[in-house]
PDB file of C-alpha atoms in Angstrom:
ATOM      1  CA  MET V  55      10.898  -7.700 -80.866  1.00  0.00           C
ATOM      2  CA  LEU V  56      13.670  -9.208 -82.989  1.00  0.00           C
ATOM      3  CA  SER V  57      13.632  -6.222 -85.359  1.00  0.00           C
ATOM      4  CA  ILE V  58      14.075  -3.818 -82.422  1.00  0.00           C
ATOM      5  CA  PHE V  59      16.974  -5.862 -81.051  1.00  0.00           C
ATOM      6  CA  GLN V  60      18.559  -6.027 -84.520  1.00  0.00           C
ATOM      7  CA  GLU V  61      18.401  -2.231 -84.750  1.00  0.00           C
ATOM      8  CA  HIS V  62      20.563  -2.066 -81.618  1.00  0.00           C
ATOM      9  CA  LYS V  63      23.136  -4.503 -83.015  1.00  0.00           C
ATOM     10  CA  GLY V  64      26.454  -2.750 -83.638  1.00  0.00           C
ATOM     11  CA  PHE V  65      25.292   0.529 -82.063  1.00  0.00           C
ATOM     12  CA  GLY V  66      26.395  -0.107 -78.464  1.00  0.00           C
ATOM     13  CA  LYS V  67      29.232   2.435 -78.501  1.00  0.00           C
ATOM     14  CA  GLN V  68      27.120   5.032 -80.321  1.00  0.00           C
ATOM     15  CA  ILE V  69      24.259   4.603 -77.830  1.00  0.00           C
ATOM     16  CA  PHE V  70      26.597   5.198 -74.883  1.00  0.00           C
ATOM     17  CA  LEU V  71      28.196   8.284 -76.486  1.00  0.00           C
ATOM     18  CA  LEU V  72      24.837   9.708 -77.530  1.00  0.00           C
ATOM     19  CA  ALA V  73      23.497   9.176 -74.021  1.00  0.00           C
ATOM     20  CA  LYS V  74      26.413  11.229 -72.668  1.00  0.00           C
ATOM     21  CA  ASN V  75      25.895  13.908 -75.329  1.00  0.00           C
ATOM     22  CA  GLU V  76      22.170  13.995 -74.526  1.00  0.00           C
ATOM     23  CA  LEU V  77      22.980  15.111 -70.980  1.00  0.00           C
ATOM     24  CA  ILE V  78      25.428  17.737 -72.265  1.00  0.00           C
ATOM     25  CA  LYS V  79      22.950  18.997 -74.888  1.00  0.00           C
ATOM     26  CA  THR V  80      20.113  19.271 -72.375  1.00  0.00           C
ATOM     27  CA  TYR V  81      22.085  21.594 -70.104  1.00  0.00           C
ATOM     28  CA  LYS V  82      24.178  23.349 -72.755  1.00  0.00           C
ATOM     29  CA  GLY V  83      24.964  26.943 -71.790  1.00  0.00           C
ATOM     30  CA  ALA V  84      24.604  26.362 -68.045  1.00  0.00           C
ATOM     31  CA  VAL V  85      27.661  27.082 -65.913  1.00  0.00           C
ATOM     32  CA  ILE V  86      27.631  23.734 -64.122  1.00  0.00           C
ATOM     33  CA  GLY V  87      26.250  21.851 -67.127  1.00  0.00           C
ATOM     34  CA  PRO V  88      24.830  18.349 -66.526  1.00  0.00           C
ATOM     35  CA  LEU V  89      25.166  18.814 -62.761  1.00  0.00           C
ATOM     36  CA  TRP V  90      21.826  20.613 -62.985  1.00  0.00           C
ATOM     37  CA  ALA V  91      20.313  17.145 -63.484  1.00  0.00           C
ATOM     38  CA  VAL V  92      21.341  16.403 -59.883  1.00  0.00           C
ATOM     39  CA  VAL V  93      20.796  19.888 -58.435  1.00  0.00           C
ATOM     40  CA  LYS V  94      17.090  19.942 -59.346  1.00  0.00           C
ATOM     41  CA  PRO V  95      16.105  16.700 -57.507  1.00  0.00           C
ATOM     42  CA  ALA V  96      18.485  17.571 -54.659  1.00  0.00           C
ATOM     43  CA  PHE V  97      16.664  20.873 -54.158  1.00  0.00           C
ATOM     44  CA  THR V  98      13.308  19.071 -54.249  1.00  0.00           C
ATOM     45  CA  ILE V  99      14.500  16.624 -51.597  1.00  0.00           C
ATOM     46  CA  PHE V 100      15.725  19.534 -49.444  1.00  0.00           C
ATOM     47  CA  VAL V 101      12.312  21.220 -49.696  1.00  0.00           C
ATOM     48  CA  TYR V 102      10.542  18.038 -48.584  1.00  0.00           C
ATOM     49  CA  TRP V 103      13.050  17.555 -45.761  1.00  0.00           C
ATOM     50  CA  PHE V 104      12.461  21.100 -44.527  1.00  0.00           C
ATOM     51  CA  ALA V 105       8.676  20.790 -44.856  1.00  0.00           C
ATOM     52  CA  PHE V 106       8.278  17.481 -43.052  1.00  0.00           C
ATOM     53  CA  SER V 107      11.200  17.620 -40.610  1.00  0.00           C
ATOM     54  CA  CYS V 108      10.959  21.267 -39.602  1.00  0.00           C
ATOM     55  CA  GLY V 109       7.525  22.394 -40.675  1.00  0.00           C
ATOM     56  CA  ILE V 110       4.756  19.801 -40.525  1.00  0.00           C
ATOM     57  CA  LYS V 111       5.522  18.162 -37.191  1.00  0.00           C
ATOM     58  CA  THR V 112       2.665  15.650 -37.343  1.00  0.00           C
ATOM     59  CA  LEU V 113       4.250  13.866 -40.326  1.00  0.00           C
ATOM     60  CA  ARG V 114       7.716  13.399 -38.892  1.00  0.00           C
ATOM     61  CA  GLN V 115       7.027   9.667 -38.400  1.00  0.00           C
ATOM     62  CA  VAL V 116       5.278   7.098 -40.551  1.00  0.00           C
ATOM     63  CA  ASN V 117       3.960   3.717 -39.419  1.00  0.00           C
ATOM     64  CA  VAL V 118       5.004   0.724 -41.502  1.00  0.00           C
ATOM     65  CA  ASN V 119       3.119  -2.571 -41.409  1.00  0.00           C
ATOM     66  CA  LEU V 120       5.091  -5.562 -42.687  1.00  0.00           C
ATOM     67  CA  GLY V 121       2.708  -8.252 -41.505  1.00  0.00           C
ATOM     68  CA  GLY V 122       4.196  -8.554 -38.040  1.00  0.00           C
ATOM     69  CA  PRO V 123       2.344  -8.288 -34.714  1.00  0.00           C
ATOM     70  CA  GLU V 124       2.754  -4.492 -34.611  1.00  0.00           C
ATOM     71  CA  PRO V 125       3.726  -1.786 -37.121  1.00  0.00           C
ATOM     72  CA  PHE V 126       6.924   0.153 -36.490  1.00  0.00           C
ATOM     73  CA  SER V 127       7.638   3.850 -36.958  1.00  0.00           C
ATOM     74  CA  ILE V 128      10.398   5.365 -39.071  1.00  0.00           C
ATOM     75  CA  ASP V 129      11.504   8.894 -39.823  1.00  0.00           C
ATOM     76  CA  PHE V 130       9.273  10.342 -42.554  1.00  0.00           C
ATOM     77  CA  PHE V 131      12.134  11.974 -44.438  1.00  0.00           C
ATOM     78  CA  THR V 132      13.970   8.646 -44.736  1.00  0.00           C
ATOM     79  CA  PHE V 133      10.758   6.988 -45.895  1.00  0.00           C
ATOM     80  CA  MET V 134      10.102   9.721 -48.469  1.00  0.00           C
ATOM     81  CA  PHE V 135      13.735  10.016 -49.608  1.00  0.00           C
ATOM     82  CA  ILE V 136      14.030   6.349 -50.594  1.00  0.00           C
ATOM     83  CA  GLY V 137      10.670   6.422 -52.399  1.00  0.00           C
ATOM     84  CA  ILE V 138      11.227   9.636 -54.337  1.00  0.00           C
ATOM     85  CA  ILE V 139      14.564   8.625 -55.899  1.00  0.00           C
ATOM     86  CA  PRO V 140      12.964   6.155 -58.357  1.00  0.00           C
ATOM     87  CA  TRP V 141      10.193   8.716 -58.986  1.00  0.00           C
ATOM     88  CA  PHE V 142      12.678  11.221 -60.457  1.00  0.00           C
ATOM     89  CA  PHE V 143      13.736   8.618 -63.025  1.00  0.00           C
ATOM     90  CA  ILE V 144      10.174   7.483 -63.680  1.00  0.00           C
ATOM     91  CA  GLN V 145       8.859  11.031 -64.123  1.00  0.00           C
ATOM     92  CA  ASP V 146      11.561  11.954 -66.641  1.00  0.00           C
ATOM     93  CA  SER V 147      11.191   8.618 -68.422  1.00  0.00           C
ATOM     94  CA  ILE V 148       7.475   9.202 -68.959  1.00  0.00           C
ATOM     95  CA  THR V 149       7.529  12.911 -69.855  1.00  0.00           C
ATOM     96  CA  GLN V 150      10.859  13.111 -71.696  1.00  0.00           C
ATOM     97  CA  GLY V 151      10.436   9.657 -73.209  1.00  0.00           C
ATOM     98  CA  ALA V 152       7.179  10.736 -74.843  1.00  0.00           C
ATOM     99  CA  LYS V 153       8.804  13.723 -76.591  1.00  0.00           C
ATOM    100  CA  THR V 154      12.093  11.986 -77.481  1.00  0.00           C
ATOM    101  CA  LEU V 155      11.370  11.416 -81.172  1.00  0.00           C
ATOM    102  CA  ARG V 156      10.066  14.936 -81.692  1.00  0.00           C
ATOM    103  CA  THR V 157      13.104  16.547 -80.038  1.00  0.00           C
ATOM    104  CA  ASN V 158      15.521  14.266 -81.937  1.00  0.00           C
ATOM    105  CA  ARG V 159      13.775  14.416 -85.301  1.00  0.00           C
ATOM    106  CA  GLN V 160      17.063  15.099 -87.123  1.00  0.00           C
ATOM    107  CA  PHE V 161      18.054  11.454 -86.615  1.00  0.00           C
ATOM    108  CA  ILE V 162      14.832  10.359 -88.307  1.00  0.00           C
ATOM    109  CA  THR V 163      14.408  12.880 -91.121  1.00  0.00           C
ATOM    110  CA  LYS V 164      18.034  13.656 -92.071  1.00  0.00           C
ATOM    111  CA  VAL V 165      20.123  10.677 -90.942  1.00  0.00           C
ATOM    112  CA  LYS V 166      19.596   6.974 -91.469  1.00  0.00           C
ATOM    113  CA  PHE V 167      19.591   5.956 -87.815  1.00  0.00           C
ATOM    114  CA  PRO V 168      17.643   3.149 -86.064  1.00  0.00           C
ATOM    115  CA  VAL V 169      14.682   4.857 -84.385  1.00  0.00           C
ATOM    116  CA  SER V 170      14.474   2.510 -81.406  1.00  0.00           C
ATOM    117  CA  THR V 171      18.069   3.293 -80.411  1.00  0.00           C
ATOM    118  CA  ILE V 172      17.068   6.956 -79.967  1.00  0.00           C
ATOM    119  CA  LEU V 173      14.661   5.864 -77.232  1.00  0.00           C
ATOM    120  CA  THR V 174      17.378   3.713 -75.670  1.00  0.00           C
ATOM    121  CA  TYR V 175      20.163   6.271 -75.496  1.00  0.00           C
ATOM    122  CA  THR V 176      17.909   9.035 -74.125  1.00  0.00           C
ATOM    123  CA  ALA V 177      16.693   6.629 -71.414  1.00  0.00           C
ATOM    124  CA  LEU V 178      20.322   5.699 -70.709  1.00  0.00           C
ATOM    125  CA  SER V 179      21.188   9.370 -70.158  1.00  0.00           C
ATOM    126  CA  ARG V 180      18.467   9.523 -67.501  1.00  0.00           C
ATOM    127  CA  LEU V 181      19.845   6.342 -65.949  1.00  0.00           C
ATOM    128  CA  PHE V 182      23.240   8.053 -65.526  1.00  0.00           C
ATOM    129  CA  VAL V 183      21.554  10.726 -63.390  1.00  0.00           C
ATOM    130  CA  HIS V 184      19.627   8.063 -61.469  1.00  0.00           C
ATOM    131  CA  MET V 185      22.836   6.245 -60.569  1.00  0.00           C
ATOM    132  CA  ILE V 186      24.376   9.460 -59.196  1.00  0.00           C
ATOM    133  CA  LEU V 187      21.288  10.064 -57.060  1.00  0.00           C
ATOM    134  CA  MET V 188      21.384   6.439 -55.939  1.00  0.00           C
ATOM    135  CA  VAL V 189      24.948   6.860 -54.647  1.00  0.00           C
ATOM    136  CA  ILE V 190      23.854   9.905 -52.635  1.00  0.00           C
ATOM    137  CA  MET V 191      20.807   8.053 -51.314  1.00  0.00           C
ATOM    138  CA  TYR V 192      22.789   4.941 -50.400  1.00  0.00           C
ATOM    139  CA  VAL V 193      25.340   6.953 -48.418  1.00  0.00           C
ATOM    140  CA  TYR V 194      22.398   8.351 -46.458  1.00  0.00           C
ATOM    141  CA  VAL V 195      20.968   4.834 -45.996  1.00  0.00           C
ATOM    142  CA  LEU V 196      24.291   3.507 -44.680  1.00  0.00           C
ATOM    143  CA  PHE V 197      24.337   6.101 -41.899  1.00  0.00           C
ATOM    144  CA  SER V 198      20.610   6.176 -41.094  1.00  0.00           C
ATOM    145  CA  VAL V 199      19.419   2.585 -41.658  1.00  0.00           C
ATOM    146  CA  GLY V 200      22.548   0.502 -42.126  1.00  0.00           C
ATOM    147  CA  PRO V 201      23.667  -1.918 -44.859  1.00  0.00           C
ATOM    148  CA  SER V 202      21.908  -5.171 -45.635  1.00  0.00           C
ATOM    149  CA  TRP V 203      22.281  -7.898 -48.208  1.00  0.00           C
ATOM    150  CA  TYR V 204      18.703  -7.048 -49.230  1.00  0.00           C
ATOM    151  CA  ASN V 205      20.236  -3.913 -50.774  1.00  0.00           C
ATOM    152  CA  LEU V 206      21.457  -6.131 -53.613  1.00  0.00           C
ATOM    153  CA  GLN V 207      17.870  -6.294 -54.861  1.00  0.00           C
ATOM    154  CA  PHE V 208      18.579  -2.878 -56.379  1.00  0.00           C
ATOM    155  CA  PHE V 209      20.212  -4.792 -59.246  1.00  0.00           C
ATOM    156  CA  PHE V 210      16.846  -6.460 -59.841  1.00  0.00           C
ATOM    157  CA  TYR V 211      14.601  -3.411 -59.565  1.00  0.00           C
ATOM    158  CA  CYS V 212      16.768  -0.863 -61.404  1.00  0.00           C
ATOM    159  CA  PRO V 213      17.308  -2.792 -64.686  1.00  0.00           C
ATOM    160  CA  LEU V 214      13.668  -3.878 -64.629  1.00  0.00           C
ATOM    161  CA  MET V 215      12.576  -0.250 -64.200  1.00  0.00           C
ATOM    162  CA  PHE V 216      14.845   0.861 -67.059  1.00  0.00           C
ATOM    163  CA  ILE V 217      13.523  -1.798 -69.456  1.00  0.00           C
ATOM    164  CA  PHE V 218       9.891  -1.193 -68.471  1.00  0.00           C
ATOM    165  CA  PHE V 219       9.971   2.522 -69.219  1.00  0.00           C
ATOM    166  CA  VAL V 220      11.983   2.087 -72.415  1.00  0.00           C
ATOM    167  CA  ALA V 221       9.272  -0.342 -73.558  1.00  0.00           C
ATOM    168  CA  LEU V 222       6.621   2.186 -72.526  1.00  0.00           C
ATOM    169  CA  SER V 223       8.329   4.833 -74.681  1.00  0.00           C
ATOM    170  CA  TRP V 224       8.010   2.519 -77.692  1.00  0.00           C
ATOM    171  CA  SER V 225       4.304   3.361 -77.513  1.00  0.00           C
ATOM    172  CA  THR V 226       4.243   6.913 -76.139  1.00  0.00           C
ATOM    173  CA  ALA V 227       7.034   8.430 -78.267  1.00  0.00           C
ATOM    174  CA  PRO V 228       5.579   7.525 -81.708  1.00  0.00           C
ATOM    175  CA  MET V 229       2.078   8.498 -80.555  1.00  0.00           C
ATOM    176  CA  SER V 230       3.370  11.858 -79.265  1.00  0.00           C
ATOM    177  CA  ALA V 231       5.140  12.419 -82.589  1.00  0.00           C
ATOM    178  CA  PHE V 232       1.783  12.039 -84.336  1.00  0.00           C
ATOM    179  CA  SER V 233      -0.135  14.154 -81.812  1.00  0.00           C
ATOM    180  CA  LYS V 234       1.154  16.965 -79.579  1.00  0.00           C
ATOM    181  CA  ASP V 235      -2.122  16.689 -77.674  1.00  0.00           C
ATOM    182  CA  PHE V 236      -1.060  13.240 -76.489  1.00  0.00           C
ATOM    183  CA  GLU V 237       2.262  14.663 -75.296  1.00  0.00           C
ATOM    184  CA  SER V 238       0.454  17.484 -73.465  1.00  0.00           C
ATOM    185  CA  LEU V 239      -1.904  14.969 -71.872  1.00  0.00           C
ATOM    186  CA  ILE V 240       1.016  13.031 -70.422  1.00  0.00           C
ATOM    187  CA  VAL V 241       2.577  16.164 -68.932  1.00  0.00           C
ATOM    188  CA  SER V 242      -0.728  17.316 -67.457  1.00  0.00           C
ATOM    189  CA  VAL V 243      -1.458  14.047 -65.620  1.00  0.00           C
ATOM    190  CA  MET V 244       2.000  13.609 -64.049  1.00  0.00           C
ATOM    191  CA  SER V 245       1.112  15.553 -60.914  1.00  0.00           C
ATOM    192  CA  GLY V 246      -1.899  13.300 -60.370  1.00  0.00           C
ATOM    193  CA  ILE V 247       0.174  10.185 -60.991  1.00  0.00           C
ATOM    194  CA  PHE V 248       2.610  11.345 -58.296  1.00  0.00           C
ATOM    195  CA  TRP V 249      -0.124  11.456 -55.654  1.00  0.00           C
ATOM    196  CA  LEU V 250      -1.744   8.233 -56.873  1.00  0.00           C
ATOM    197  CA  SER V 251       1.536   6.381 -56.338  1.00  0.00           C
ATOM    198  CA  GLY V 252       2.935   5.418 -52.939  1.00  0.00           C
ATOM    199  CA  ILE V 253       5.710   7.988 -52.849  1.00  0.00           C
ATOM    200  CA  MET V 254       4.492  10.089 -49.929  1.00  0.00           C
ATOM    201  CA  TYR V 255       2.633   7.307 -48.131  1.00  0.00           C
ATOM    202  CA  ASP V 256       2.820   3.562 -47.510  1.00  0.00           C
ATOM    203  CA  SER V 257       0.289   1.746 -49.714  1.00  0.00           C
ATOM    204  CA  TYR V 258       0.824  -1.444 -47.696  1.00  0.00           C
ATOM    205  CA  ASN V 259      -1.098   0.220 -44.858  1.00  0.00           C
ATOM    206  CA  PHE V 260      -4.279   0.664 -46.909  1.00  0.00           C
ATOM    207  CA  ASP V 261      -7.386  -1.374 -46.172  1.00  0.00           C
ATOM    208  CA  GLU V 262      -8.869  -3.742 -48.710  1.00  0.00           C
ATOM    209  CA  PRO V 263      -9.876  -3.408 -51.498  1.00  0.00           C
ATOM    210  CA  LEU V 264      -7.794  -0.224 -51.980  1.00  0.00           C
ATOM    211  CA  LYS V 265      -4.628  -2.036 -50.937  1.00  0.00           C
ATOM    212  CA  THR V 266      -5.112  -4.528 -53.787  1.00  0.00           C
ATOM    213  CA  VAL V 267      -6.019  -1.780 -56.255  1.00  0.00           C
ATOM    214  CA  MET V 268      -2.709  -0.034 -55.526  1.00  0.00           C
ATOM    215  CA  LEU V 269      -0.856  -3.174 -56.583  1.00  0.00           C
ATOM    216  CA  PHE V 270      -1.920  -2.463 -60.175  1.00  0.00           C
ATOM    217  CA  ASN V 271       0.115   0.753 -60.255  1.00  0.00           C
ATOM    218  CA  PRO V 272       3.534  -0.172 -61.756  1.00  0.00           C
ATOM    219  CA  ILE V 273       5.108   2.987 -60.313  1.00  0.00           C
ATOM    220  CA  ASN V 274       3.982   1.810 -56.895  1.00  0.00           C
ATOM    221  CA  PHE V 275       5.765  -1.490 -57.559  1.00  0.00           C
ATOM    222  CA  PHE V 276       9.137   0.224 -57.996  1.00  0.00           C
ATOM    223  CA  VAL V 277       8.667   2.639 -55.106  1.00  0.00           C
ATOM    224  CA  ASN V 278       7.752  -0.255 -52.792  1.00  0.00           C
ATOM    225  CA  GLY V 279      10.608  -2.254 -54.257  1.00  0.00           C
ATOM    226  CA  TYR V 280      13.217   0.361 -53.411  1.00  0.00           C
ATOM    227  CA  ARG V 281      11.861   0.593 -49.879  1.00  0.00           C
ATOM    228  CA  ASN V 282      11.837  -3.195 -49.590  1.00  0.00           C
ATOM    229  CA  CYS V 283      15.542  -3.419 -50.362  1.00  0.00           C
ATOM    230  CA  PHE V 284      16.811  -0.290 -48.589  1.00  0.00           C
ATOM    231  CA  LEU V 285      14.383   0.241 -45.706  1.00  0.00           C
ATOM    232  CA  TYR V 286      12.167  -2.762 -44.949  1.00  0.00           C
ATOM    233  CA  ASN V 287      14.788  -5.484 -45.597  1.00  0.00           C
ATOM    234  CA  ARG V 288      12.230  -7.657 -47.343  1.00  0.00           C
ATOM    235  CA  GLY V 289      12.695  -9.745 -50.500  1.00  0.00           C
ATOM    236  CA  PHE V 290      10.645  -9.194 -53.651  1.00  0.00           C
ATOM    237  CA  TRP V 291       9.686 -12.891 -53.538  1.00  0.00           C
ATOM    238  CA  GLU V 292       7.740 -12.205 -50.335  1.00  0.00           C
ATOM    239  CA  TYR V 293       5.225 -10.093 -52.286  1.00  0.00           C
ATOM    240  CA  LYS V 294       4.098 -12.742 -54.756  1.00  0.00           C
ATOM    241  CA  THR V 295       0.799 -11.084 -55.706  1.00  0.00           C
ATOM    242  CA  GLU V 296       2.417  -7.701 -56.321  1.00  0.00           C
ATOM    243  CA  LEU V 297       5.190  -9.296 -58.386  1.00  0.00           C
ATOM    244  CA  ALA V 298       2.755 -11.396 -60.445  1.00  0.00           C
ATOM    245  CA  ILE V 299       0.566  -8.377 -61.252  1.00  0.00           C
ATOM    246  CA  PHE V 300       3.576  -6.339 -62.319  1.00  0.00           C
ATOM    247  CA  LEU V 301       5.000  -9.096 -64.537  1.00  0.00           C
ATOM    248  CA  ILE V 302       1.653  -9.317 -66.362  1.00  0.00           C
ATOM    249  CA  GLU V 303       1.675  -5.534 -66.819  1.00  0.00           C
ATOM    250  CA  PHE V 304       5.289  -5.717 -68.000  1.00  0.00           C
ATOM    251  CA  ILE V 305       4.384  -8.260 -70.698  1.00  0.00           C
ATOM    252  CA  VAL V 306       1.404  -6.152 -71.799  1.00  0.00           C
ATOM    253  CA  VAL V 307       3.452  -2.921 -71.992  1.00  0.00           C
ATOM    254  CA  PHE V 308       6.266  -4.744 -73.821  1.00  0.00           C
ATOM    255  CA  ALA V 309       3.882  -6.296 -76.353  1.00  0.00           C
ATOM    256  CA  LEU V 310       1.971  -3.044 -76.940  1.00  0.00           C
ATOM    257  CA  GLY V 311       5.268  -1.189 -77.319  1.00  0.00           C
ATOM    258  CA  ILE V 312       6.458  -3.575 -80.019  1.00  0.00           C
ATOM    259  CA  PHE V 313       3.089  -3.386 -81.796  1.00  0.00           C
ATOM    260  CA  ASN V 314       2.854   0.427 -81.748  1.00  0.00           C
ATOM    261  CA  TYR V 315       6.497   0.938 -82.672  1.00  0.00           C
ATOM    262  CA  ASN V 316       6.367  -1.400 -85.677  1.00  0.00           C
ATOM    263  CA  ARG V 317       3.012   0.059 -86.744  1.00  0.00           C
ATOM    264  CA  LEU V 318       4.117   3.710 -86.687  1.00  0.00           C
ATOM    265  CA  ARG V 319       7.880   3.856 -87.259  1.00  0.00           C
ATOM    266  CA  LYS V 320       7.728   3.865 -91.097  1.00  0.00           C
ATOM    267  CA  LYS V 321       5.392   6.878 -91.032  1.00  0.00           C
ATOM    268  CA  LEU V 322       7.547   8.926 -88.640  1.00  0.00           C
ATOM    269  CA  PRO V 323       9.793  10.642 -91.259  1.00  0.00           C
ATOM    270  CA  ASP V 324       6.718  12.045 -93.056  1.00  0.00           C
ATOM    271  CA  VAL V 325       5.047  13.160 -89.827  1.00  0.00           C
ATOM    272  CA  LEU V 326       8.163  14.834 -88.388  1.00  0.00           C
TER     273      LEU V 326
END
């Protein structure tokens, strides 16, 4: 862990500039450039809005159970919109994070550059896009749900989500550099992960033991977390079991990331 932190020492400005250049490089040649990073999820949100608000009438409302005497109903689009915003960041963090070292091999094979900072600045570029989408989502929340001091929990969930998926890339990126099959496996299972996470439904409404099983999905933790602070007006401390399970998973992912990164980083120049 200390060696990874030491690699970042003195590279703060470079990481920020490279994160900005990563966005520009990704959409180089496009007329509107990095704005495509916002257009794509915005179009996806529009499709879901049209499907569930205009098309599938039976899913225009969703029942939410927060432990009170009776569940309450909310507009399905609002429910889905708040849950899918973190998913866009998570999806790109998993798929793009796994291929980061392969797509930026020049920093490893031709330039003496700390490998772990590559994973950081590419994740930071995705965070820029996430913050833009968050502004759009919050404007919608202000008019449809209203402000609440629980919204401040965003500053707990967002940094935690960023660190978690950077730590996950410490394992997936080196392994994908060694095996393209591993990278392909990650891409192929993302659609299944989407439907196994509580993005389009409320996992709190499940019966036991499935409700407890869903608590072991870290993606579900962030999706529920965003809804807790923007929709449900509930604190993260009220879900002690969910928080405890995630913190254990966070420690495991962090430790495995450090182990895999330190085990494989010296072999990366030869492999790439």
